[in-house]
Amino acid sequence: MLQYIVRRILLMIPTLLLISFVTFVVVQLPPGDYLNAYVAALTQEGGETVDREQIEMLRQRYGLDEPFLVQYWYWISNIVFEGDFGRSFQWNQPVSDLLWGRIGLTFAVSLASLLFVYVVAFPIGVYSAIRKYSLGDYVFTFLGFIGLAVPNFLLALVLMVVSLQVFGVTPGGLFSPDYASAPWSWGKFVDFLAHLWVPMIIIGTASTAALIRVMRANLLDELNKPYVETARAKGQSEAVLIMRYPVRIALNPFVSRLGWELPALVSGAAITSIVLNLPTAGPVLLTALQSQDMYLAGSFILILSTLTVIGTLVSDILLAWLDPRIRYS
Amino acid sequence: MTWHYLSRTVSAVAITAALAGMAHADYSQAPGLEEQVSSGSLPALEERLPATPLVVEAVDAVGTYGGTWRTAMSSRTDSWFYRTVNYDHLVMWNQDWTGVVPNVAESVEANEDATVFTFTLREGHKWSDGTPFTSADAVFAMEMLKDTNLGIPARAWRNAAGWADVEAIDDRTFTVTFGEPYGTFLQDVSRISSSEMGGGMVKLPKHFMSQFHPDYNENAEQLASDAGFDSWADHFNAKWAVSQSPEKPTLSAWIVTEPFGEGSQVRAVRNPYYFKVDTDGNQLPYIDEVLFNVYQDNEVMLLQALAGEMDFHGRHINTVVNRPVLADVAEDIDMEFLRLIASSANEGAIYFNQTFDGPMAEALSNRDFRAGLSHALDREAICDTVFVGAAVPRQIAVSPEFDPLYNEQLANQHLEFDVDLANELLDKAGFSERDGDGFRLLSNGDRVRLIVQVRTDKQDMIDIADLASRYWKEVGVDVQLDVVERSLSDQRRDANQHMLLMEDHSSGLADAILAASPYLPVDDDQGFGIPWFYWYAGMDNAQEPPEQVKRQIALYREMGTRTEPAEQFEVFAEILQITADNFFALGTCSEEVQYSFKLDHMRNVPSVQHGSFAFAPPGPYHPAHFWIDESMR
């Protein structure tokens, strides 16, 4: 087990290096560089003209006139040797200042959504499987398909318009104005929880619907297996029987999804976050990509990838623990 | 000739003098500041105000203190912040946009050939932390603008002869000297610049900023690395950024307390040292704080406005499309629309590259060809379709709203939709031969095939180009649209590879002389003569322009030696006549109707404003004297 974990961790290093390189290539792929995008943004704002000499000066200072590999080496070597992610041109701040607060909130929202998904999908999935083709099963199936079909951002927009027209308030954000920039306190935490449920539900619906279907299908497969019959024949009570054996096996997808559920939640949350105006990673990543703010975009993707790789490892370990049939080889 | 920029402040100075003669108690301040003064945490008002505060005459009425101005900003580059809470430059636009008046500076005087400008500051003027604002700050600021390590964008402070020299005469007086005449210098200082340094001089407090520069503090490098920056220059640049550096002292009406980039809002609160008072001697600003919600998405920003939670806003969401949506709720939330006088030389200018290298040059450089294509367009239909009636047909020109520069020929030549005339002109241009598909042929037998380069970020222009290409096919000219991403478009243009290029321009009012590139090649945001611009700017890849364009450039340089706007307009009118005769580009639609909106309780906001970016509304209308009328809630 320990050997397996160490081997997996060692394997993460080349994986992440490769990811960092590909990320850097992709971020730089569009024509021009950050300064082209910057000039474009200024002129677009309203006929601002920009001094060419000044731009050339900035290009030299930012090192944008260096060859691609030099820029990549500068970025990655600073991260590896000094833990310095470089600076964001667009925000004029060290990337790490921008990164951590947002990554934290992003994961808070993502984990809350994940929790919501599990808490809702698990019992409904089990119920739908046991009471196959009952009225309840049909209702949940119907709701599930709706949840799967409606895009998150649309759900968010509809929710906001309804809340504006019916209740006269605009939802959005993760904090009330009073707490938005305050340091963390109990009050702020409670305020955060009060705002969290909206994105939690919106981001979670699609996954919930999908997981209900998966849980239902897996459990249906298990319910007809001989060991269930045997247990029932031996007089095991129905509730204990179902929860102890078939459900446990049907749980596999819950756990194995964990690894790739995290990045899906983060990227799926980007559009929802833009609509709901959440101070999370998605929107910053998007603007960084649009303005070719390469160190910021690259670092964001690198960190999210790192977390994903770790998430996959954790889910693999959990899976092995949950299902003794899985071996470490 | 020496010209004093005192038109409007003559009365202000007189009033100030009268006030200064009265007892101290004649100035009053916000209740919150009153408390701080009595508790001893803030000096008395008379010590905080300069000896001659700027007196603002109210648009509606003298206001009362208090309240929050709720507005919004975009998470991308945004000028709304600078226009509202940060438009305090040395000088500013007067409100009818005919010239420049003093603002932070008490007065300014230009010498005869527009090379030396002498600024006088207000006696006892202080930064928001109570430190005196003096000529030394200006000298320091200029030093920083010149520092190539920093690369602070500050275009107003240099001209063809290089950077300005700033010299302190005494604590309150300094001169700005240029190597060559710079007649539009004060106008350029009055413009905002989304790169924050439009104001120059007033945004780099020496006592605060010098600690980040190694010339003044040997530990600057250490300070930078402690704060997580790669170099002192990065640290310095982060510290002067107004919206991001709450600890930096300011001269503006509100001090940023919650900076941009941390949360989902930016908050700015009253500066107790602000230098403006109303006609009753009340220190401005009236409004306690300005709160910007930061949005990534304009549709969501619109929701805030629809909920009646935006007191006054004029950016991002005041579009033609949103007008009916806002009008729908206007009555319920007591909202009114304000008229913005649009500065729009054109929303869809189509440039014919006069320096194009290839067989098509034969057509592009033919005036009859261009005139024929212009007559082939049904602009009424185009403008109605694309702008829902909010734009009118016009060539690339100064609007009739601005008399000094309006040129009837420039605005209206070849404007009418006339297919027969179009065909006649195209035949006359020498392209009467047609191929089997009915398309006209060049003299070498190739088809006349125009490639129009349009940017992906400008849907209006794409729509215009699409419609135009259909009309042109009707008269036998083949057209291909090349819709590309903005920076790629710019790259191709700079390499002079484009055939036809679409751009949109303000420059339709007094700003025509400041951003003159639609009319003559003095900048790169045009498409008719990029190598000519290189010639003008003395850059590589230049081509010598034809005589009439050289004449324009000479006139433009002459304009630079004039300091009085009326004289500048006179010279520029001559330039525009040549532009009209050249007809290197054709226009499609000019926007006339623009608007911003406010809730009824927001007072002193003029109902008609200049809308140009260069004018930066509402900056010149003194946002510090806007107030919230609680009785109208």
Coordinates of N, CA and C in Angstrom, one line a residue, chain A residues 31-32 36-54 57-58 61 74 84 86-87 90-94 97-98 102 157 160-161 164 168-170 177-178 180-181 273-279 283 286-287 290 292, chain B residues 76-79 148-155 158 163 191-195 227-230 233-234 237-238 244 258 260-262 265 267 294-297 300 303-304 306-307 309 315 457-458 486-488 491 494 523-525 533-534 539 613:
Chain A
P31 N -2.6 34.4 -31.5 CA -1.7 35.3 -32.0 C -1.5 36.5 -31.0
G32 N -0.3 37.1 -31.0 CA 0.0 38.2 -30.1 C 0.3 37.8 -28.7
N36 N -0.5 42.9 -26.7 CA -1.5 43.1 -27.8 C -2.9 43.2 -27.2
A37 N -3.2 42.2 -26.4 CA -4.5 42.2 -25.8 C -4.7 43.4 -24.9
Y38 N -3.7 43.9 -24.2 CA -3.8 45.1 -23.4 C -4.1 46.3 -24.2
V39 N -3.4 46.5 -25.3 CA -3.6 47.6 -26.2 C -5.0 47.5 -26.8
A40 N -5.4 46.3 -27.2 CA -6.7 46.1 -27.7 C -7.8 46.5 -26.7
A41 N -7.6 46.1 -25.4 CA -8.6 46.5 -24.4 C -8.6 48.0 -24.2
L42 N -7.5 48.6 -24.2 CA -7.5 50.1 -24.0 C -8.2 50.8 -25.1
T43 N -7.9 50.4 -26.4 CA -8.5 51.1 -27.5 C -10.0 50.8 -27.6
Q44 N -10.3 49.6 -27.2 CA -11.7 49.2 -27.2 C -12.5 50.0 -26.2
E45 N -11.9 50.3 -25.1 CA -12.6 51.1 -24.1 C -13.1 52.4 -24.6
G46 N -12.5 52.9 -25.7 CA -13.0 54.1 -26.2 C -12.0 55.0 -26.8
G47 N -11.4 54.5 -27.9 CA -10.5 55.4 -28.7 C -9.3 55.8 -28.0
E48 N -8.8 55.1 -27.0 CA -7.6 55.4 -26.4 C -6.4 55.0 -27.4
T49 N -5.5 55.9 -27.6 CA -4.4 55.5 -28.4 C -3.2 55.2 -27.5
V50 N -2.4 54.3 -27.9 CA -1.3 53.8 -27.0 C 0.0 54.1 -27.6
D51 N 0.9 54.5 -26.8 CA 2.3 54.9 -27.3 C 3.0 53.6 -27.6
R52 N 3.5 53.5 -28.9 CA 4.2 52.3 -29.3 C 5.5 52.1 -28.5
E53 N 6.2 53.2 -28.4 CA 7.5 53.0 -27.7 C 7.3 52.5 -26.3
Q54 N 6.3 53.0 -25.6 CA 6.0 52.6 -24.3 C 5.7 51.1 -24.3
M57 N 8.7 49.1 -24.6 CA 9.4 49.1 -23.3 C 8.8 48.1 -22.3
L58 N 7.5 48.1 -22.3 CA 6.8 47.1 -21.4 C 7.1 45.7 -21.8
R61 N 10.4 44.7 -20.5 CA 10.4 44.6 -19.1 C 9.7 43.3 -18.6
Y74 N 11.7 30.4 -17.2 CA 11.7 31.4 -16.1 C 10.5 31.2 -15.2
D84 N 7.5 30.7 -6.4 CA 7.0 32.0 -6.9 C 6.3 31.7 -8.2
G86 N 5.3 33.9 -10.2 CA 5.4 35.1 -11.2 C 4.3 36.1 -10.9
R87 N 4.1 37.0 -11.8 CA 3.1 38.0 -11.5 C 2.1 38.1 -12.7
Q90 N -2.1 41.7 -15.8 CA -3.3 42.4 -15.9 C -3.7 43.0 -14.5
W91 N -3.4 42.3 -13.4 CA -3.7 42.8 -12.1 C -2.6 43.5 -11.4
N92 N -1.4 43.4 -12.0 CA -0.2 44.0 -11.4 C 0.0 43.6 -10.0
Q93 N -0.2 42.3 -9.8 CA 0.0 41.7 -8.5 C 0.7 40.4 -8.6
P94 N 1.4 39.9 -7.6 CA 1.9 38.6 -7.6 C 0.8 37.6 -7.8
D97 N -0.9 36.1 -4.7 CA -1.9 36.9 -3.9 C -3.3 36.7 -4.5
L98 N -3.3 36.5 -5.8 CA -4.6 36.4 -6.5 C -5.2 35.0 -6.3
R102 N -8.9 32.7 -3.9 CA -9.9 32.2 -4.8 C -9.9 30.7 -4.9
L157 N -29.4 32.1 -14.3 CA -30.0 33.3 -14.8 C -31.5 33.3 -14.4
M160 N -32.1 34.0 -10.9 CA -31.8 35.4 -10.5 C -33.0 36.3 -11.0
V161 N -33.4 36.1 -12.2 CA -34.6 36.9 -12.7 C -35.8 36.6 -11.8
L164 N -35.5 38.3 -8.6 CA -35.6 39.8 -8.7 C -37.1 40.1 -8.8
G168 N -37.7 40.7 -5.3 CA -37.1 42.0 -5.4 C -35.7 42.1 -4.9
V169 N -35.0 41.0 -4.8 CA -33.6 41.0 -4.4 C -32.8 40.4 -5.5
T170 N -31.5 40.9 -5.7 CA -30.6 40.2 -6.6 C -29.7 39.3 -5.9
P177 N -22.6 42.7 1.1 CA -21.7 43.8 0.9 C -20.9 44.1 2.1
D178 N -21.5 44.0 3.3 CA -20.8 44.4 4.5 C -19.7 43.4 4.8
A180 N -18.1 41.5 2.4 CA -17.3 41.1 1.3 C -15.8 41.3 1.5
S181 N -15.4 42.4 2.1 CA -14.0 42.6 2.2 C -13.5 42.5 3.7
S273 N -20.2 30.8 -12.0 CA -19.6 31.8 -11.2 C -19.6 33.1 -11.9
I274 N -19.5 33.2 -13.2 CA -19.5 34.4 -13.9 C -20.9 35.0 -13.8
V275 N -21.9 34.2 -14.0 CA -23.3 34.6 -13.9 C -23.6 35.0 -12.5
L276 N -23.2 34.3 -11.5 CA -23.6 34.6 -10.1 C -22.6 35.5 -9.5
N277 N -21.6 35.9 -10.2 CA -20.6 36.9 -9.7 C -19.9 36.3 -8.5
L278 N -19.5 35.1 -8.5 CA -18.8 34.5 -7.4 C -17.3 34.8 -7.5
P279 N -16.7 35.2 -6.3 CA -15.2 35.5 -6.4 C -14.4 34.2 -6.4
P283 N -13.9 32.7 -13.1 CA -13.9 33.9 -13.8 C -12.5 34.5 -14.0
L286 N -10.8 32.7 -16.7 CA -11.3 33.1 -18.0 C -10.7 34.4 -18.5
T287 N -10.8 35.4 -17.7 CA -10.2 36.7 -18.1 C -8.7 36.6 -18.4
Q290 N -8.3 35.2 -21.7 CA -8.7 36.2 -22.8 C -7.6 37.2 -23.0
Q292 N -4.5 36.9 -22.2 CA -3.2 36.3 -22.4 C -2.3 36.6 -21.3
Chain B
R76 N -13.0 43.8 -16.1 CA -11.9 44.0 -17.0 C -11.5 45.5 -17.0
T77 N -10.6 45.9 -17.9 CA -10.2 47.3 -18.0 C -11.4 48.2 -17.9
D78 N -11.5 49.1 -17.0 CA -12.7 49.8 -16.9 C -12.4 51.3 -16.6
S79 N -13.0 52.2 -17.4 CA -12.7 53.6 -17.2 C -13.8 54.3 -16.3
T148 N 12.5 54.5 -17.3 CA 12.1 53.4 -18.2 C 12.0 52.1 -17.5
N149 N 12.5 52.0 -16.3 CA 12.3 50.8 -15.6 C 10.8 50.6 -15.2
L150 N 10.1 51.7 -15.1 CA 8.7 51.6 -14.7 C 7.8 51.5 -15.8
G151 N 8.0 52.3 -16.9 CA 7.2 52.2 -18.1 C 5.7 52.6 -17.8
I152 N 5.6 53.7 -17.0 CA 4.2 54.1 -16.7 C 3.6 54.8 -17.9
P153 N 2.5 54.4 -18.4 CA 1.9 55.0 -19.6 C 1.5 56.4 -19.2
A154 N 2.0 57.4 -20.0 CA 1.7 58.8 -19.7 C 1.9 59.6 -20.9
R155 N 1.1 59.3 -21.9 CA 1.3 59.9 -23.2 C 1.2 61.4 -23.3
R158 N 4.6 63.7 -23.1 CA 5.7 63.7 -24.0 C 5.1 64.0 -25.4
W163 N 10.2 63.6 -23.7 CA 9.5 63.9 -22.4 C 9.5 65.4 -22.0
R191 N -7.8 64.8 -20.6 CA -8.4 63.5 -20.9 C -8.2 62.5 -19.8
I192 N -9.1 61.5 -19.7 CA -8.8 60.5 -18.8 C -8.1 59.4 -19.7
S193 N -7.4 58.6 -19.0 CA -6.8 57.5 -19.7 C -7.1 56.3 -18.8
S194 N -7.5 55.2 -19.4 CA -7.9 54.1 -18.6 C -6.6 53.5 -18.0
S195 N -5.4 53.9 -18.5 CA -4.2 53.5 -18.0 C -3.8 54.3 -16.7
A227 N 7.3 42.0 -0.1 CA 5.9 42.0 -0.5 C 5.5 41.0 -1.6
G228 N 6.5 40.2 -2.0 CA 6.2 39.2 -3.0 C 6.4 39.6 -4.4
F229 N 7.1 40.7 -4.7 CA 7.3 41.2 -6.0 C 8.7 40.8 -6.5
D230 N 8.8 40.6 -7.9 CA 10.1 40.2 -8.5 C 11.1 41.4 -8.4
A233 N 10.5 47.7 -9.4 CA 9.6 48.4 -10.4 C 8.2 47.8 -10.3
D234 N 8.1 46.5 -10.2 CA 6.8 45.9 -10.1 C 6.0 46.3 -8.9
N237 N 4.9 49.9 -9.3 CA 3.7 50.0 -10.2 C 2.4 49.6 -9.5
A238 N 2.6 48.5 -8.7 CA 1.4 48.1 -8.0 C 0.9 49.1 -7.0
Q244 N -6.0 50.0 -6.8 CA -5.5 48.8 -6.1 C -4.7 49.1 -4.9
E258 N -11.6 49.7 -0.2 CA -11.6 48.3 -0.6 C -11.1 48.2 -2.1
F260 N -9.6 47.1 -5.9 CA -10.0 46.3 -7.0 C -9.2 45.0 -7.0
G261 N -9.9 43.9 -7.2 CA -9.1 42.6 -7.3 C -9.2 41.7 -6.1
E262 N -9.7 42.2 -5.0 CA -9.8 41.3 -3.9 C -11.2 40.7 -3.7
Q265 N -16.3 43.8 -4.9 CA -16.7 45.2 -4.9 C -15.5 46.1 -4.6
R267 N -14.8 49.9 -2.9 CA -15.5 50.9 -2.1 C -14.5 52.1 -1.9
V294 N -18.4 44.8 -8.6 CA -17.6 44.4 -9.8 C -18.2 43.2 -10.4
Y295 N -18.5 43.3 -11.7 CA -19.2 42.2 -12.4 C -18.3 41.7 -13.5
Q296 N -18.5 40.3 -13.7 CA -17.8 39.7 -14.8 C -18.7 39.7 -16.0
D297 N -20.0 39.8 -15.8 CA -20.9 39.7 -16.9 C -21.9 40.8 -16.9
V300 N -25.6 40.5 -15.8 CA -25.9 40.4 -14.3 C -25.8 41.8 -13.8
L303 N -29.1 43.4 -14.1 CA -30.0 43.0 -13.1 C -30.0 44.0 -11.9
Q304 N -28.8 44.4 -11.6 CA -28.7 45.4 -10.4 C -29.4 46.6 -10.8
L306 N -31.9 47.0 -12.9 CA -33.3 46.7 -13.0 C -33.9 46.6 -11.6
A307 N -33.1 46.2 -10.6 CA -33.6 46.1 -9.2 C -33.7 47.5 -8.6
E309 N -31.1 49.3 -7.9 CA -30.0 49.4 -6.9 C -28.8 50.0 -7.5
R315 N -22.2 53.3 -18.3 CA -21.2 52.5 -18.9 C -21.7 51.0 -19.0
D457 N -14.5 41.0 -32.2 CA -15.1 41.6 -31.0 C -16.1 42.7 -31.3
K458 N -16.3 43.0 -32.6 CA -17.2 44.1 -32.9 C -18.4 43.6 -33.8
R486 N -9.0 40.3 -32.6 CA -8.5 41.7 -32.6 C -7.0 41.8 -32.7
S487 N -6.3 41.0 -31.9 CA -4.8 41.2 -32.0 C -4.2 40.8 -33.3
L488 N -4.9 39.8 -33.9 CA -4.4 39.3 -35.2 C -4.7 40.4 -36.3
Q491 N -2.1 43.0 -35.9 CA -0.8 42.6 -36.4 C -0.7 42.7 -37.9
D494 N -0.6 46.4 -38.9 CA 0.7 47.0 -38.7 C 1.7 46.5 -39.8
D523 N -1.7 58.3 -36.6 CA -1.7 57.2 -35.6 C -2.0 55.9 -36.3
D524 N -1.9 54.8 -35.6 CA -2.0 53.5 -36.3 C -3.4 52.9 -36.3
D525 N -4.4 53.6 -35.7 CA -5.7 53.0 -35.7 C -6.6 53.4 -36.9
F533 N 1.9 56.7 -41.8 CA 2.0 57.0 -40.4 C 3.4 56.7 -39.9
Y534 N 4.0 55.6 -40.4 CA 5.4 55.3 -40.1 C 6.3 56.4 -40.5
M539 N 9.4 56.0 -38.3 CA 9.6 54.6 -37.9 C 10.1 53.8 -39.1
F613 N -15.7 59.4 -25.0 CA -14.7 58.9 -24.1 C -13.7 59.9 -23.7

